[in-house]
Amino acid sequence: MNNVTKYHLYFANPFILNGVTWLFVWLLYNLGWSRLFPPLSEELTFFVIFTSIISICIGVATLKRHTISFRPLKNPKHKPLVIWLVIFYLLFLIEAAVAGTVPLIGYATGNVTIEYSEFGLPVIHVIIVNGISALCIYATYCLKSTSVKKDKFKFLVICVFTFVPFFLMFNRGGIIANIIGILILSLVTSKRPVRLLLKCMISLIALLFLFGLAGNIRFGKSGMEKFAQVAKPSDTFTETHIPPEFLWSYIYIASPLANTQNTITNSNWSQSDSEDAQNFVIYECTPEIISKRIAGEQEETNFANRAILISSSFTVASIYGRAYNYLGWTGLWLLFIFLLIFITINIKIIKKSSNYYFPMIVSVDIIVVLNIFDNMLTFMGLVPQVFIFFLLYLFSRLRKQNIRNFSN
């Protein structure tokens, strides 16, 4: 893999992924499979389509300018990754020991003593989740860089083991984030991306079905019936004779946009002041670890829950859901611009020659894709991954500089 033209970088372009992802959600929403979902207004429809087109156009321009590139690693080593994997596993065992169990056992047995959202120790849990996900991305990068079968197998094993803690935590978001990262790297480096994409679509269908089964397990006995009472499937859905397990995926993918529309329709916002602008910056543009310390836990909770939900069961409202309550439509447009700036900075801040350049691009891709669920620019389960690769880049530069100084 030494010819750059073999790499299909449009699959890893954050701008293109942003546009394509939102167009997909918009199309999915318009299937009308739930009576819970309000009709989309003309304004929100225009916003979604226009920002998607703008994103795709910027992405195409960056492709022509070769802003993003893929460089395979030379002789990647698996031992450092194994050491980090062991460290993260030990930290996870500490969390499990403190909790006395793991969420998966509770959901599987029907005796839930701790919810997945409550599992883990402060700070340590953030380190584990982001560290393991970053390790998964980097191990996959190594896997796609080497041509030695024995090494490929070793990196594959590491990738598989990065999923185990997320299964035990019952952290479906972490599993999905890792799968997205692996998929992007696989498509970029594939010799036959169209064939792989078709295989991935088939696998995605199976994965979405399993997502529904996992949801049924989480709801306990008669899980599907309980969920249907909450999700309110429409006649359009029932008449399709699609397996009801797919309703889980539809609701979870499309409900954030429904919450965004519901917030816009029912918001009391009329005019913004300086406090609204300040809170917009704090809560929508700043990582949670910083915003919580600026305003305090109680105040942060009050502001962070300002999206007006279609149901208390579906609590996320996409990256844009809360922005309207701060600044109206200006908030949505400013957040879109901020996202473009965030992407631009992160695809240029690391040199392309660095071993951590492309893994960082993939981390940004994951954030962009998962923005359809919530504002991942502030989410401590993803944002630190970007900083991890940036810090590793800085450390590697310092190490090289020290070696040069020592040799001189």
GROMACS .gro file of C-alpha atoms in nm:
model
  408
    1MET     CA    1   0.000   0.000   0.000
    2ASN     CA    2   0.249   0.259  -0.106
    3ASN     CA    3   0.042   0.432  -0.371
    4VAL     CA    4  -0.175   0.706  -0.228
    5THR     CA    5  -0.419   0.679  -0.519
    6LYS     CA    6  -0.529   0.342  -0.383
    7TYR     CA    7  -0.683   0.503  -0.078
    8HIS     CA    8  -1.045   0.611  -0.086
    9LEU     CA    9  -1.023   0.918   0.135
   10TYR     CA   10  -1.379   1.037   0.075
   11PHE     CA   11  -1.484   0.771   0.328
   12ALA     CA   12  -1.272   0.946   0.594
   13ASN     CA   13  -1.346   1.306   0.502
   14PRO     CA   14  -1.529   1.459   0.804
   15PHE     CA   15  -1.704   1.721   0.593
   16ILE     CA   16  -1.847   1.464   0.355
   17LEU     CA   17  -1.942   1.233   0.641
   18ASN     CA   18  -2.126   1.517   0.813
   19GLY     CA   19  -2.334   1.592   0.504
   20VAL     CA   20  -2.408   1.231   0.411
   21THR     CA   21  -2.497   1.134   0.770
   22TRP     CA   22  -2.750   1.413   0.810
   23LEU     CA   23  -2.909   1.347   0.471
   24PHE     CA   24  -2.944   0.982   0.572
   25VAL     CA   25  -3.115   1.077   0.900
   26TRP     CA   26  -3.347   1.317   0.718
   27LEU     CA   27  -3.450   1.047   0.470
   28LEU     CA   28  -3.496   0.793   0.750
   29TYR     CA   29  -3.709   1.035   0.949
   30ASN     CA   30  -3.941   1.088   0.655
   31LEU     CA   31  -4.031   0.718   0.650
   32GLY     CA   32  -4.278   0.811   0.924
   33TRP     CA   33  -4.251   0.490   1.126
   34SER     CA   34  -4.345   0.647   1.459
   35ARG     CA   35  -4.652   0.842   1.566
   36LEU     CA   36  -4.434   1.016   1.824
   37PHE     CA   37  -4.242   1.215   1.566
   38PRO     CA   38  -4.370   1.561   1.472
   39PRO     CA   39  -4.359   1.664   1.105
   40LEU     CA   40  -4.043   1.852   1.012
   41SER     CA   41  -4.088   2.222   0.951
   42GLU     CA   42  -3.976   2.382   0.627
   43GLU     CA   43  -3.711   2.577   0.818
   44LEU     CA   44  -3.552   2.269   0.976
   45THR     CA   45  -3.575   2.076   0.649
   46PHE     CA   46  -3.394   2.361   0.472
   47PHE     CA   47  -3.131   2.378   0.746
   48VAL     CA   48  -3.054   2.005   0.733
   49ILE     CA   49  -3.038   1.988   0.352
   50PHE     CA   50  -2.847   2.317   0.306
   51THR     CA   51  -2.583   2.245   0.573
   52SER     CA   52  -2.541   1.893   0.435
   53ILE     CA   53  -2.480   2.024   0.083
   54ILE     CA   54  -2.235   2.287   0.215
   55SER     CA   55  -2.047   2.019   0.409
   56ILE     CA   56  -2.023   1.789   0.109
   57CYS     CA   57  -1.902   2.074  -0.115
   58ILE     CA   58  -1.630   2.167   0.135
   59GLY     CA   59  -1.537   1.799   0.158
   60VAL     CA   60  -1.502   1.766  -0.218
   61ALA     CA   61  -1.284   2.079  -0.224
   62THR     CA   62  -1.054   1.936   0.045
   63LEU     CA   63  -1.025   1.612  -0.152
   64LYS     CA   64  -0.913   1.802  -0.461
   65ARG     CA   65  -0.655   1.988  -0.255
   66HIS     CA   66  -0.537   1.663  -0.090
   67THR     CA   67  -0.598   1.817   0.252
   68ILE     CA   68  -0.638   1.468   0.401
   69SER     CA   69  -0.402   1.181   0.324
   70PHE     CA   70  -0.338   0.826   0.440
   71ARG     CA   71   0.012   0.704   0.518
   72PRO     CA   72   0.055   0.340   0.626
   73LEU     CA   73   0.277   0.278   0.925
   74LYS     CA   74   0.619   0.122   0.876
   75ASN     CA   75   0.668  -0.197   1.078
   76PRO     CA   76   0.403  -0.128   1.346
   77LYS     CA   77   0.469  -0.296   1.682
   78HIS     CA   78   0.203  -0.475   1.880
   79LYS     CA   79   0.374  -0.499   2.223
   80PRO     CA   80   0.313  -0.134   2.329
   81LEU     CA   81  -0.053  -0.178   2.242
   82VAL     CA   82  -0.075  -0.494   2.452
   83ILE     CA   83   0.075  -0.309   2.748
   84TRP     CA   84  -0.185  -0.033   2.718
   85LEU     CA   85  -0.462  -0.291   2.680
   86VAL     CA   86  -0.354  -0.460   3.005
   87ILE     CA   87  -0.348  -0.123   3.185
   88PHE     CA   88  -0.701  -0.039   3.072
   89TYR     CA   89  -0.824  -0.387   3.168
   90LEU     CA   90  -0.678  -0.348   3.517
   91LEU     CA   91  -0.853  -0.013   3.556
   92PHE     CA   92  -1.176  -0.171   3.438
   93LEU     CA   93  -1.139  -0.456   3.690
   94ILE     CA   94  -1.102  -0.193   3.965
   95GLU     CA   95  -1.429  -0.035   3.853
   96ALA     CA   96  -1.604  -0.373   3.846
   97ALA     CA   97  -1.469  -0.459   4.192
   98VAL     CA   98  -1.595  -0.130   4.336
   99ALA     CA   99  -1.939  -0.178   4.175
  100GLY     CA  100  -1.951  -0.546   4.274
  101THR     CA  101  -2.074  -0.642   3.927
  102VAL     CA  102  -2.093  -0.525   3.565
  103PRO     CA  103  -2.411  -0.396   3.395
  104LEU     CA  104  -2.428  -0.681   3.141
  105ILE     CA  105  -2.482  -0.940   3.416
  106GLY     CA  106  -2.769  -0.741   3.559
  107TYR     CA  107  -2.942  -0.694   3.224
  108ALA     CA  108  -2.891  -1.059   3.127
  109THR     CA  109  -3.031  -1.195   3.456
  110GLY     CA  110  -3.304  -0.935   3.497
  111ASN     CA  111  -3.158  -0.827   3.831
  112VAL     CA  112  -3.024  -0.482   3.749
  113THR     CA  113  -2.832  -0.341   4.046
  114ILE     CA  114  -2.645  -0.074   3.851
  115GLU     CA  115  -2.736   0.102   3.525
  116TYR     CA  116  -2.473   0.126   3.251
  117SER     CA  117  -2.487   0.506   3.277
  118GLU     CA  118  -2.402   0.489   3.648
  119PHE     CA  119  -2.120   0.234   3.617
  120GLY     CA  120  -1.762   0.351   3.663
  121LEU     CA  121  -1.545   0.576   3.875
  122PRO     CA  122  -1.507   0.950   3.806
  123VAL     CA  123  -1.213   1.039   3.580
  124ILE     CA  124  -1.099   0.674   3.563
  125HIS     CA  125  -1.403   0.580   3.356
  126VAL     CA  126  -1.333   0.863   3.111
  127ILE     CA  127  -0.974   0.738   3.079
  128ILE     CA  128  -1.088   0.379   3.021
  129VAL     CA  129  -1.357   0.455   2.763
  130ASN     CA  130  -1.150   0.699   2.559
  131GLY     CA  131  -0.826   0.505   2.598
  132ILE     CA  132  -0.973   0.176   2.482
  133SER     CA  133  -1.149   0.341   2.189
  134ALA     CA  134  -0.828   0.519   2.084
  135LEU     CA  135  -0.645   0.187   2.118
  136CYS     CA  136  -0.904   0.019   1.893
  137ILE     CA  137  -0.857   0.285   1.624
  138TYR     CA  138  -0.478   0.270   1.640
  139ALA     CA  139  -0.470  -0.112   1.639
  140THR     CA  140  -0.693  -0.112   1.331
  141TYR     CA  141  -0.461   0.143   1.170
  142CYS     CA  142  -0.169  -0.093   1.238
  143LEU     CA  143  -0.371  -0.384   1.102
  144LYS     CA  144  -0.437  -0.200   0.777
  145SER     CA  145  -0.074  -0.088   0.750
  146THR     CA  146   0.102  -0.423   0.771
  147SER     CA  147   0.114  -0.697   0.512
  148VAL     CA  148   0.255  -0.962   0.747
  149LYS     CA  149  -0.020  -1.214   0.825
  150LYS     CA  150   0.115  -1.297   1.171
  151ASP     CA  151   0.117  -0.928   1.265
  152LYS     CA  152  -0.229  -0.877   1.118
  153PHE     CA  153  -0.362  -1.150   1.345
  154LYS     CA  154  -0.201  -0.993   1.653
  155PHE     CA  155  -0.354  -0.653   1.580
  156LEU     CA  156  -0.689  -0.817   1.509
  157VAL     CA  157  -0.682  -0.986   1.849
  158ILE     CA  158  -0.610  -0.652   2.015
  159CYS     CA  159  -0.905  -0.497   1.830
  160VAL     CA  160  -1.137  -0.775   1.946
  161PHE     CA  161  -1.029  -0.734   2.308
  162THR     CA  162  -1.103  -0.361   2.297
  163PHE     CA  163  -1.471  -0.450   2.256
  164VAL     CA  164  -1.497  -0.673   2.563
  165PRO     CA  165  -1.514  -0.395   2.829
  166PHE     CA  166  -1.786  -0.216   2.630
  167PHE     CA  167  -1.994  -0.534   2.616
  168LEU     CA  168  -1.951  -0.586   2.991
  169MET     CA  169  -2.046  -0.221   3.055
  170PHE     CA  170  -2.340  -0.265   2.816
  171ASN     CA  171  -2.210   0.052   2.651
  172ARG     CA  172  -2.366   0.029   2.307
  173GLY     CA  173  -2.243   0.378   2.218
  174GLY     CA  174  -1.882   0.274   2.270
  175ILE     CA  175  -1.932  -0.038   2.058
  176ILE     CA  176  -2.088   0.163   1.776
  177ALA     CA  177  -1.810   0.425   1.791
  178ASN     CA  178  -1.543   0.153   1.758
  179ILE     CA  179  -1.728  -0.012   1.470
  180ILE     CA  180  -1.753   0.322   1.288
  181GLY     CA  181  -1.378   0.373   1.326
  182ILE     CA  182  -1.297   0.023   1.199
  183LEU     CA  183  -1.538   0.064   0.909
  184ILE     CA  184  -1.384   0.395   0.800
  185LEU     CA  185  -1.030   0.254   0.805
  186SER     CA  186  -1.145  -0.057   0.619
  187LEU     CA  187  -1.320   0.139   0.345
  188VAL     CA  188  -1.028   0.380   0.300
  189THR     CA  189  -0.776   0.099   0.253
  190SER     CA  190  -0.998  -0.149   0.066
  191LYS     CA  191  -0.899  -0.249  -0.289
  192ARG     CA  192  -1.269  -0.300  -0.367
  193PRO     CA  193  -1.456  -0.043  -0.158
  194VAL     CA  194  -1.791  -0.088  -0.334
  195ARG     CA  195  -1.796  -0.460  -0.263
  196LEU     CA  196  -1.688  -0.397   0.095
  197LEU     CA  197  -1.955  -0.131   0.134
  198LEU     CA  198  -2.222  -0.377   0.021
  199LYS     CA  199  -2.093  -0.632   0.271
  200CYS     CA  200  -2.094  -0.363   0.538
  201MET     CA  201  -2.454  -0.275   0.459
  202ILE     CA  202  -2.553  -0.639   0.507
  203SER     CA  203  -2.354  -0.651   0.830
  204LEU     CA  204  -2.516  -0.323   0.938
  205ILE     CA  205  -2.861  -0.474   0.896
  206ALA     CA  206  -2.757  -0.766   1.117
  207LEU     CA  207  -2.602  -0.525   1.368
  208LEU     CA  208  -2.919  -0.314   1.384
  209PHE     CA  209  -3.121  -0.629   1.448
  210LEU     CA  210  -2.884  -0.725   1.731
  211PHE     CA  211  -2.916  -0.370   1.865
  212GLY     CA  212  -3.289  -0.430   1.889
  213LEU     CA  213  -3.240  -0.765   2.062
  214ALA     CA  214  -3.005  -0.599   2.312
  215GLY     CA  215  -3.272  -0.338   2.376
  216ASN     CA  216  -3.528  -0.609   2.441
  217ILE     CA  217  -3.292  -0.769   2.692
  218ARG     CA  218  -3.244  -0.436   2.864
  219PHE     CA  219  -3.623  -0.391   2.895
  220GLY     CA  220  -3.655  -0.738   3.048
  221LYS     CA  221  -3.950  -0.974   2.996
  222SER     CA  222  -4.172  -0.877   2.699
  223GLY     CA  223  -3.915  -0.613   2.610
  224MET     CA  224  -4.043  -0.555   2.255
  225GLU     CA  225  -4.400  -0.501   2.371
  226LYS     CA  226  -4.286  -0.254   2.637
  227PHE     CA  227  -4.077  -0.064   2.386
  228ALA     CA  228  -4.361  -0.050   2.132
  229GLN     CA  229  -4.578   0.120   2.394
  230VAL     CA  230  -4.315   0.391   2.425
  231ALA     CA  231  -4.212   0.416   2.058
  232LYS     CA  232  -4.568   0.415   1.918
  233PRO     CA  233  -4.502   0.252   1.578
  234SER     CA  234  -4.720   0.387   1.300
  235ASP     CA  235  -4.938   0.185   1.066
  236THR     CA  236  -4.680   0.254   0.797
  237PHE     CA  237  -4.425   0.054   0.996
  238THR     CA  238  -4.653  -0.235   1.090
  239GLU     CA  239  -4.770  -0.273   0.732
  240THR     CA  240  -4.412  -0.321   0.610
  241HIS     CA  241  -4.384  -0.650   0.808
  242ILE     CA  242  -4.027  -0.553   0.897
  243PRO     CA  243  -3.908  -0.738   1.211
  244PRO     CA  244  -4.006  -0.521   1.510
  245GLU     CA  245  -3.647  -0.530   1.645
  246PHE     CA  246  -3.556  -0.276   1.375
  247LEU     CA  247  -3.791  -0.026   1.538
  248TRP     CA  248  -3.525   0.022   1.807
  249SER     CA  249  -3.268   0.144   1.556
  250TYR     CA  250  -3.516   0.363   1.372
  251ILE     CA  251  -3.631   0.535   1.690
  252TYR     CA  252  -3.283   0.585   1.830
  253ILE     CA  253  -3.143   0.720   1.503
  254ALA     CA  254  -3.436   0.947   1.415
  255SER     CA  255  -3.564   1.056   1.759
  256PRO     CA  256  -3.285   1.314   1.815
  257LEU     CA  257  -3.406   1.502   1.507
  258ALA     CA  258  -3.762   1.469   1.640
  259ASN     CA  259  -3.651   1.622   1.970
  260THR     CA  260  -3.480   1.903   1.780
  261GLN     CA  261  -3.800   1.978   1.591
  262ASN     CA  262  -4.005   1.952   1.909
  263THR     CA  263  -3.775   2.199   2.081
  264ILE     CA  264  -3.799   2.448   1.795
  265THR     CA  265  -4.179   2.417   1.784
  266ASN     CA  266  -4.243   2.445   2.159
  267SER     CA  267  -3.957   2.663   2.277
  268ASN     CA  268  -4.032   2.982   2.468
  269TRP     CA  269  -3.734   3.153   2.309
  270SER     CA  270  -3.808   3.497   2.168
  271GLN     CA  271  -3.493   3.704   2.209
  272SER     CA  272  -3.139   3.634   2.332
  273ASP     CA  273  -2.931   3.833   2.576
  274SER     CA  274  -2.565   3.828   2.676
  275GLU     CA  275  -2.629   3.552   2.932
  276ASP     CA  276  -2.781   3.327   2.664
  277ALA     CA  277  -2.480   3.386   2.440
  278GLN     CA  278  -2.244   3.308   2.727
  279ASN     CA  279  -2.429   2.987   2.816
  280PHE     CA  280  -2.433   2.884   2.451
  281VAL     CA  281  -2.054   2.903   2.440
  282ILE     CA  282  -2.015   2.726   2.776
  283TYR     CA  283  -2.254   2.437   2.720
  284GLU     CA  284  -2.254   2.386   2.344
  285CYS     CA  285  -1.896   2.465   2.246
  286THR     CA  286  -1.694   2.360   2.552
  287PRO     CA  287  -1.611   2.005   2.671
  288GLU     CA  288  -1.816   1.899   2.974
  289ILE     CA  289  -1.514   1.869   3.201
  290ILE     CA  290  -1.460   2.245   3.157
  291SER     CA  291  -1.824   2.363   3.145
  292LYS     CA  292  -1.906   2.182   3.471
  293ARG     CA  293  -1.629   2.369   3.648
  294ILE     CA  294  -1.725   2.705   3.503
  295ALA     CA  295  -2.089   2.699   3.617
  296GLY     CA  296  -2.110   2.413   3.868
  297GLU     CA  297  -2.293   2.079   3.855
  298GLN     CA  298  -2.645   2.202   3.933
  299GLU     CA  299  -2.643   2.491   3.688
  300GLU     CA  300  -2.489   2.271   3.418
  301THR     CA  301  -2.770   2.018   3.460
  302ASN     CA  302  -3.037   2.286   3.428
  303PHE     CA  303  -2.891   2.418   3.102
  304ALA     CA  304  -2.791   2.083   2.952
  305ASN     CA  305  -3.147   1.947   2.976
  306ARG     CA  306  -3.316   2.232   2.796
  307ALA     CA  307  -3.418   2.032   2.490
  308ILE     CA  308  -3.795   1.976   2.483
  309LEU     CA  309  -3.837   1.600   2.443
  310ILE     CA  310  -4.105   1.407   2.256
  311SER     CA  311  -4.084   1.148   2.535
  312SER     CA  312  -3.887   1.111   2.856
  313SER     CA  313  -3.759   0.781   2.715
  314PHE     CA  314  -3.565   0.953   2.435
  315THR     CA  315  -3.338   1.211   2.590
  316VAL     CA  316  -3.098   1.318   2.315
  317ALA     CA  317  -3.164   1.589   2.059
  318SER     CA  318  -2.871   1.586   1.816
  319ILE     CA  319  -2.592   1.842   1.814
  320TYR     CA  320  -2.848   2.116   1.741
  321GLY     CA  321  -3.126   2.027   1.986
  322ARG     CA  322  -3.036   2.262   2.270
  323ALA     CA  323  -2.888   2.544   2.062
  324TYR     CA  324  -3.228   2.687   1.966
  325ASN     CA  325  -3.318   2.758   2.330
  326TYR     CA  326  -3.012   2.978   2.369
  327LEU     CA  327  -3.002   3.181   2.048
  328GLY     CA  328  -3.290   3.065   1.828
  329TRP     CA  329  -3.196   2.980   1.469
  330THR     CA  330  -2.876   3.178   1.513
  331GLY     CA  331  -2.767   2.912   1.763
  332LEU     CA  332  -2.805   2.633   1.508
  333TRP     CA  333  -2.614   2.822   1.240
  334LEU     CA  334  -2.336   2.922   1.480
  335LEU     CA  335  -2.301   2.562   1.601
  336PHE     CA  336  -2.274   2.442   1.242
  337ILE     CA  337  -1.999   2.699   1.176
  338PHE     CA  338  -1.824   2.595   1.498
  339LEU     CA  339  -1.835   2.233   1.382
  340LEU     CA  340  -1.672   2.329   1.052
  341ILE     CA  341  -1.399   2.517   1.242
  342PHE     CA  342  -1.348   2.221   1.477
  343ILE     CA  343  -1.302   1.986   1.182
  344THR     CA  344  -1.071   2.226   0.997
  345ILE     CA  345  -0.843   2.274   1.296
  346ASN     CA  346  -0.817   1.904   1.376
  347ILE     CA  347  -0.735   1.791   1.023
  348LYS     CA  348  -0.448   2.040   1.007
  349ILE     CA  349  -0.307   2.053   1.360
  350ILE     CA  350  -0.104   1.731   1.323
  351LYS     CA  351   0.155   1.678   1.050
  352LYS     CA  352   0.056   1.421   0.789
  353SER     CA  353   0.384   1.239   0.848
  354SER     CA  354   0.291   1.163   1.209
  355ASN     CA  355   0.185   0.812   1.313
  356TYR     CA  356  -0.109   0.970   1.494
  357TYR     CA  357  -0.238   1.184   1.207
  358PHE     CA  358  -0.487   0.946   1.050
  359PRO     CA  359  -0.613   0.792   1.377
  360MET     CA  360  -0.695   1.147   1.485
  361ILE     CA  361  -0.884   1.205   1.158
  362VAL     CA  362  -1.087   0.890   1.229
  363SER     CA  363  -1.161   1.014   1.583
  364VAL     CA  364  -1.298   1.337   1.435
  365ASP     CA  365  -1.502   1.129   1.188
  366ILE     CA  366  -1.662   0.937   1.474
  367ILE     CA  367  -1.757   1.260   1.651
  368VAL     CA  368  -1.908   1.398   1.330
  369VAL     CA  369  -2.116   1.087   1.262
  370LEU     CA  370  -2.242   1.057   1.621
  371ASN     CA  371  -2.344   1.425   1.627
  372ILE     CA  372  -2.678   1.305   1.494
  373PHE     CA  373  -2.746   1.180   1.847
  374ASP     CA  374  -2.609   1.456   2.068
  375ASN     CA  375  -2.353   1.735   2.081
  376MET     CA  376  -2.038   1.520   2.072
  377LEU     CA  377  -1.819   1.831   2.064
  378THR     CA  378  -1.874   1.851   2.440
  379PHE     CA  379  -1.913   1.479   2.520
  380MET     CA  380  -1.636   1.341   2.741
  381GLY     CA  381  -1.687   0.992   2.603
  382LEU     CA  382  -1.545   1.099   2.264
  383VAL     CA  383  -1.372   1.438   2.263
  384PRO     CA  384  -1.074   1.320   2.474
  385GLN     CA  385  -0.985   1.069   2.199
  386VAL     CA  386  -0.889   1.359   1.975
  387PHE     CA  387  -0.674   1.507   2.252
  388ILE     CA  388  -0.515   1.168   2.319
  389PHE     CA  389  -0.379   1.149   1.965
  390PHE     CA  390  -0.278   1.515   1.974
  391LEU     CA  391  -0.087   1.462   2.300
  392LEU     CA  392   0.080   1.149   2.163
  393TYR     CA  393   0.184   1.357   1.862
  394LEU     CA  394   0.335   1.624   2.088
  395PHE     CA  395   0.518   1.363   2.299
  396SER     CA  396   0.658   1.196   1.988
  397ARG     CA  397   0.787   1.531   1.861
  398LEU     CA  398   0.948   1.610   2.196
  399ARG     CA  399   1.106   1.265   2.204
  400LYS     CA  400   1.252   1.311   1.856
  401GLN     CA  401   1.378   1.657   1.949
  402ASN     CA  402   1.546   1.521   2.262
  403ILE     CA  403   1.712   1.245   2.061
  404ARG     CA  404   1.844   1.503   1.813
  405ASN     CA  405   1.975   1.722   2.093
  406PHE     CA  406   2.141   1.425   2.261
  407SER     CA  407   2.307   1.312   1.939
  408ASN     CA  408   2.439   1.661   1.877
   0.00000   0.00000   0.00000
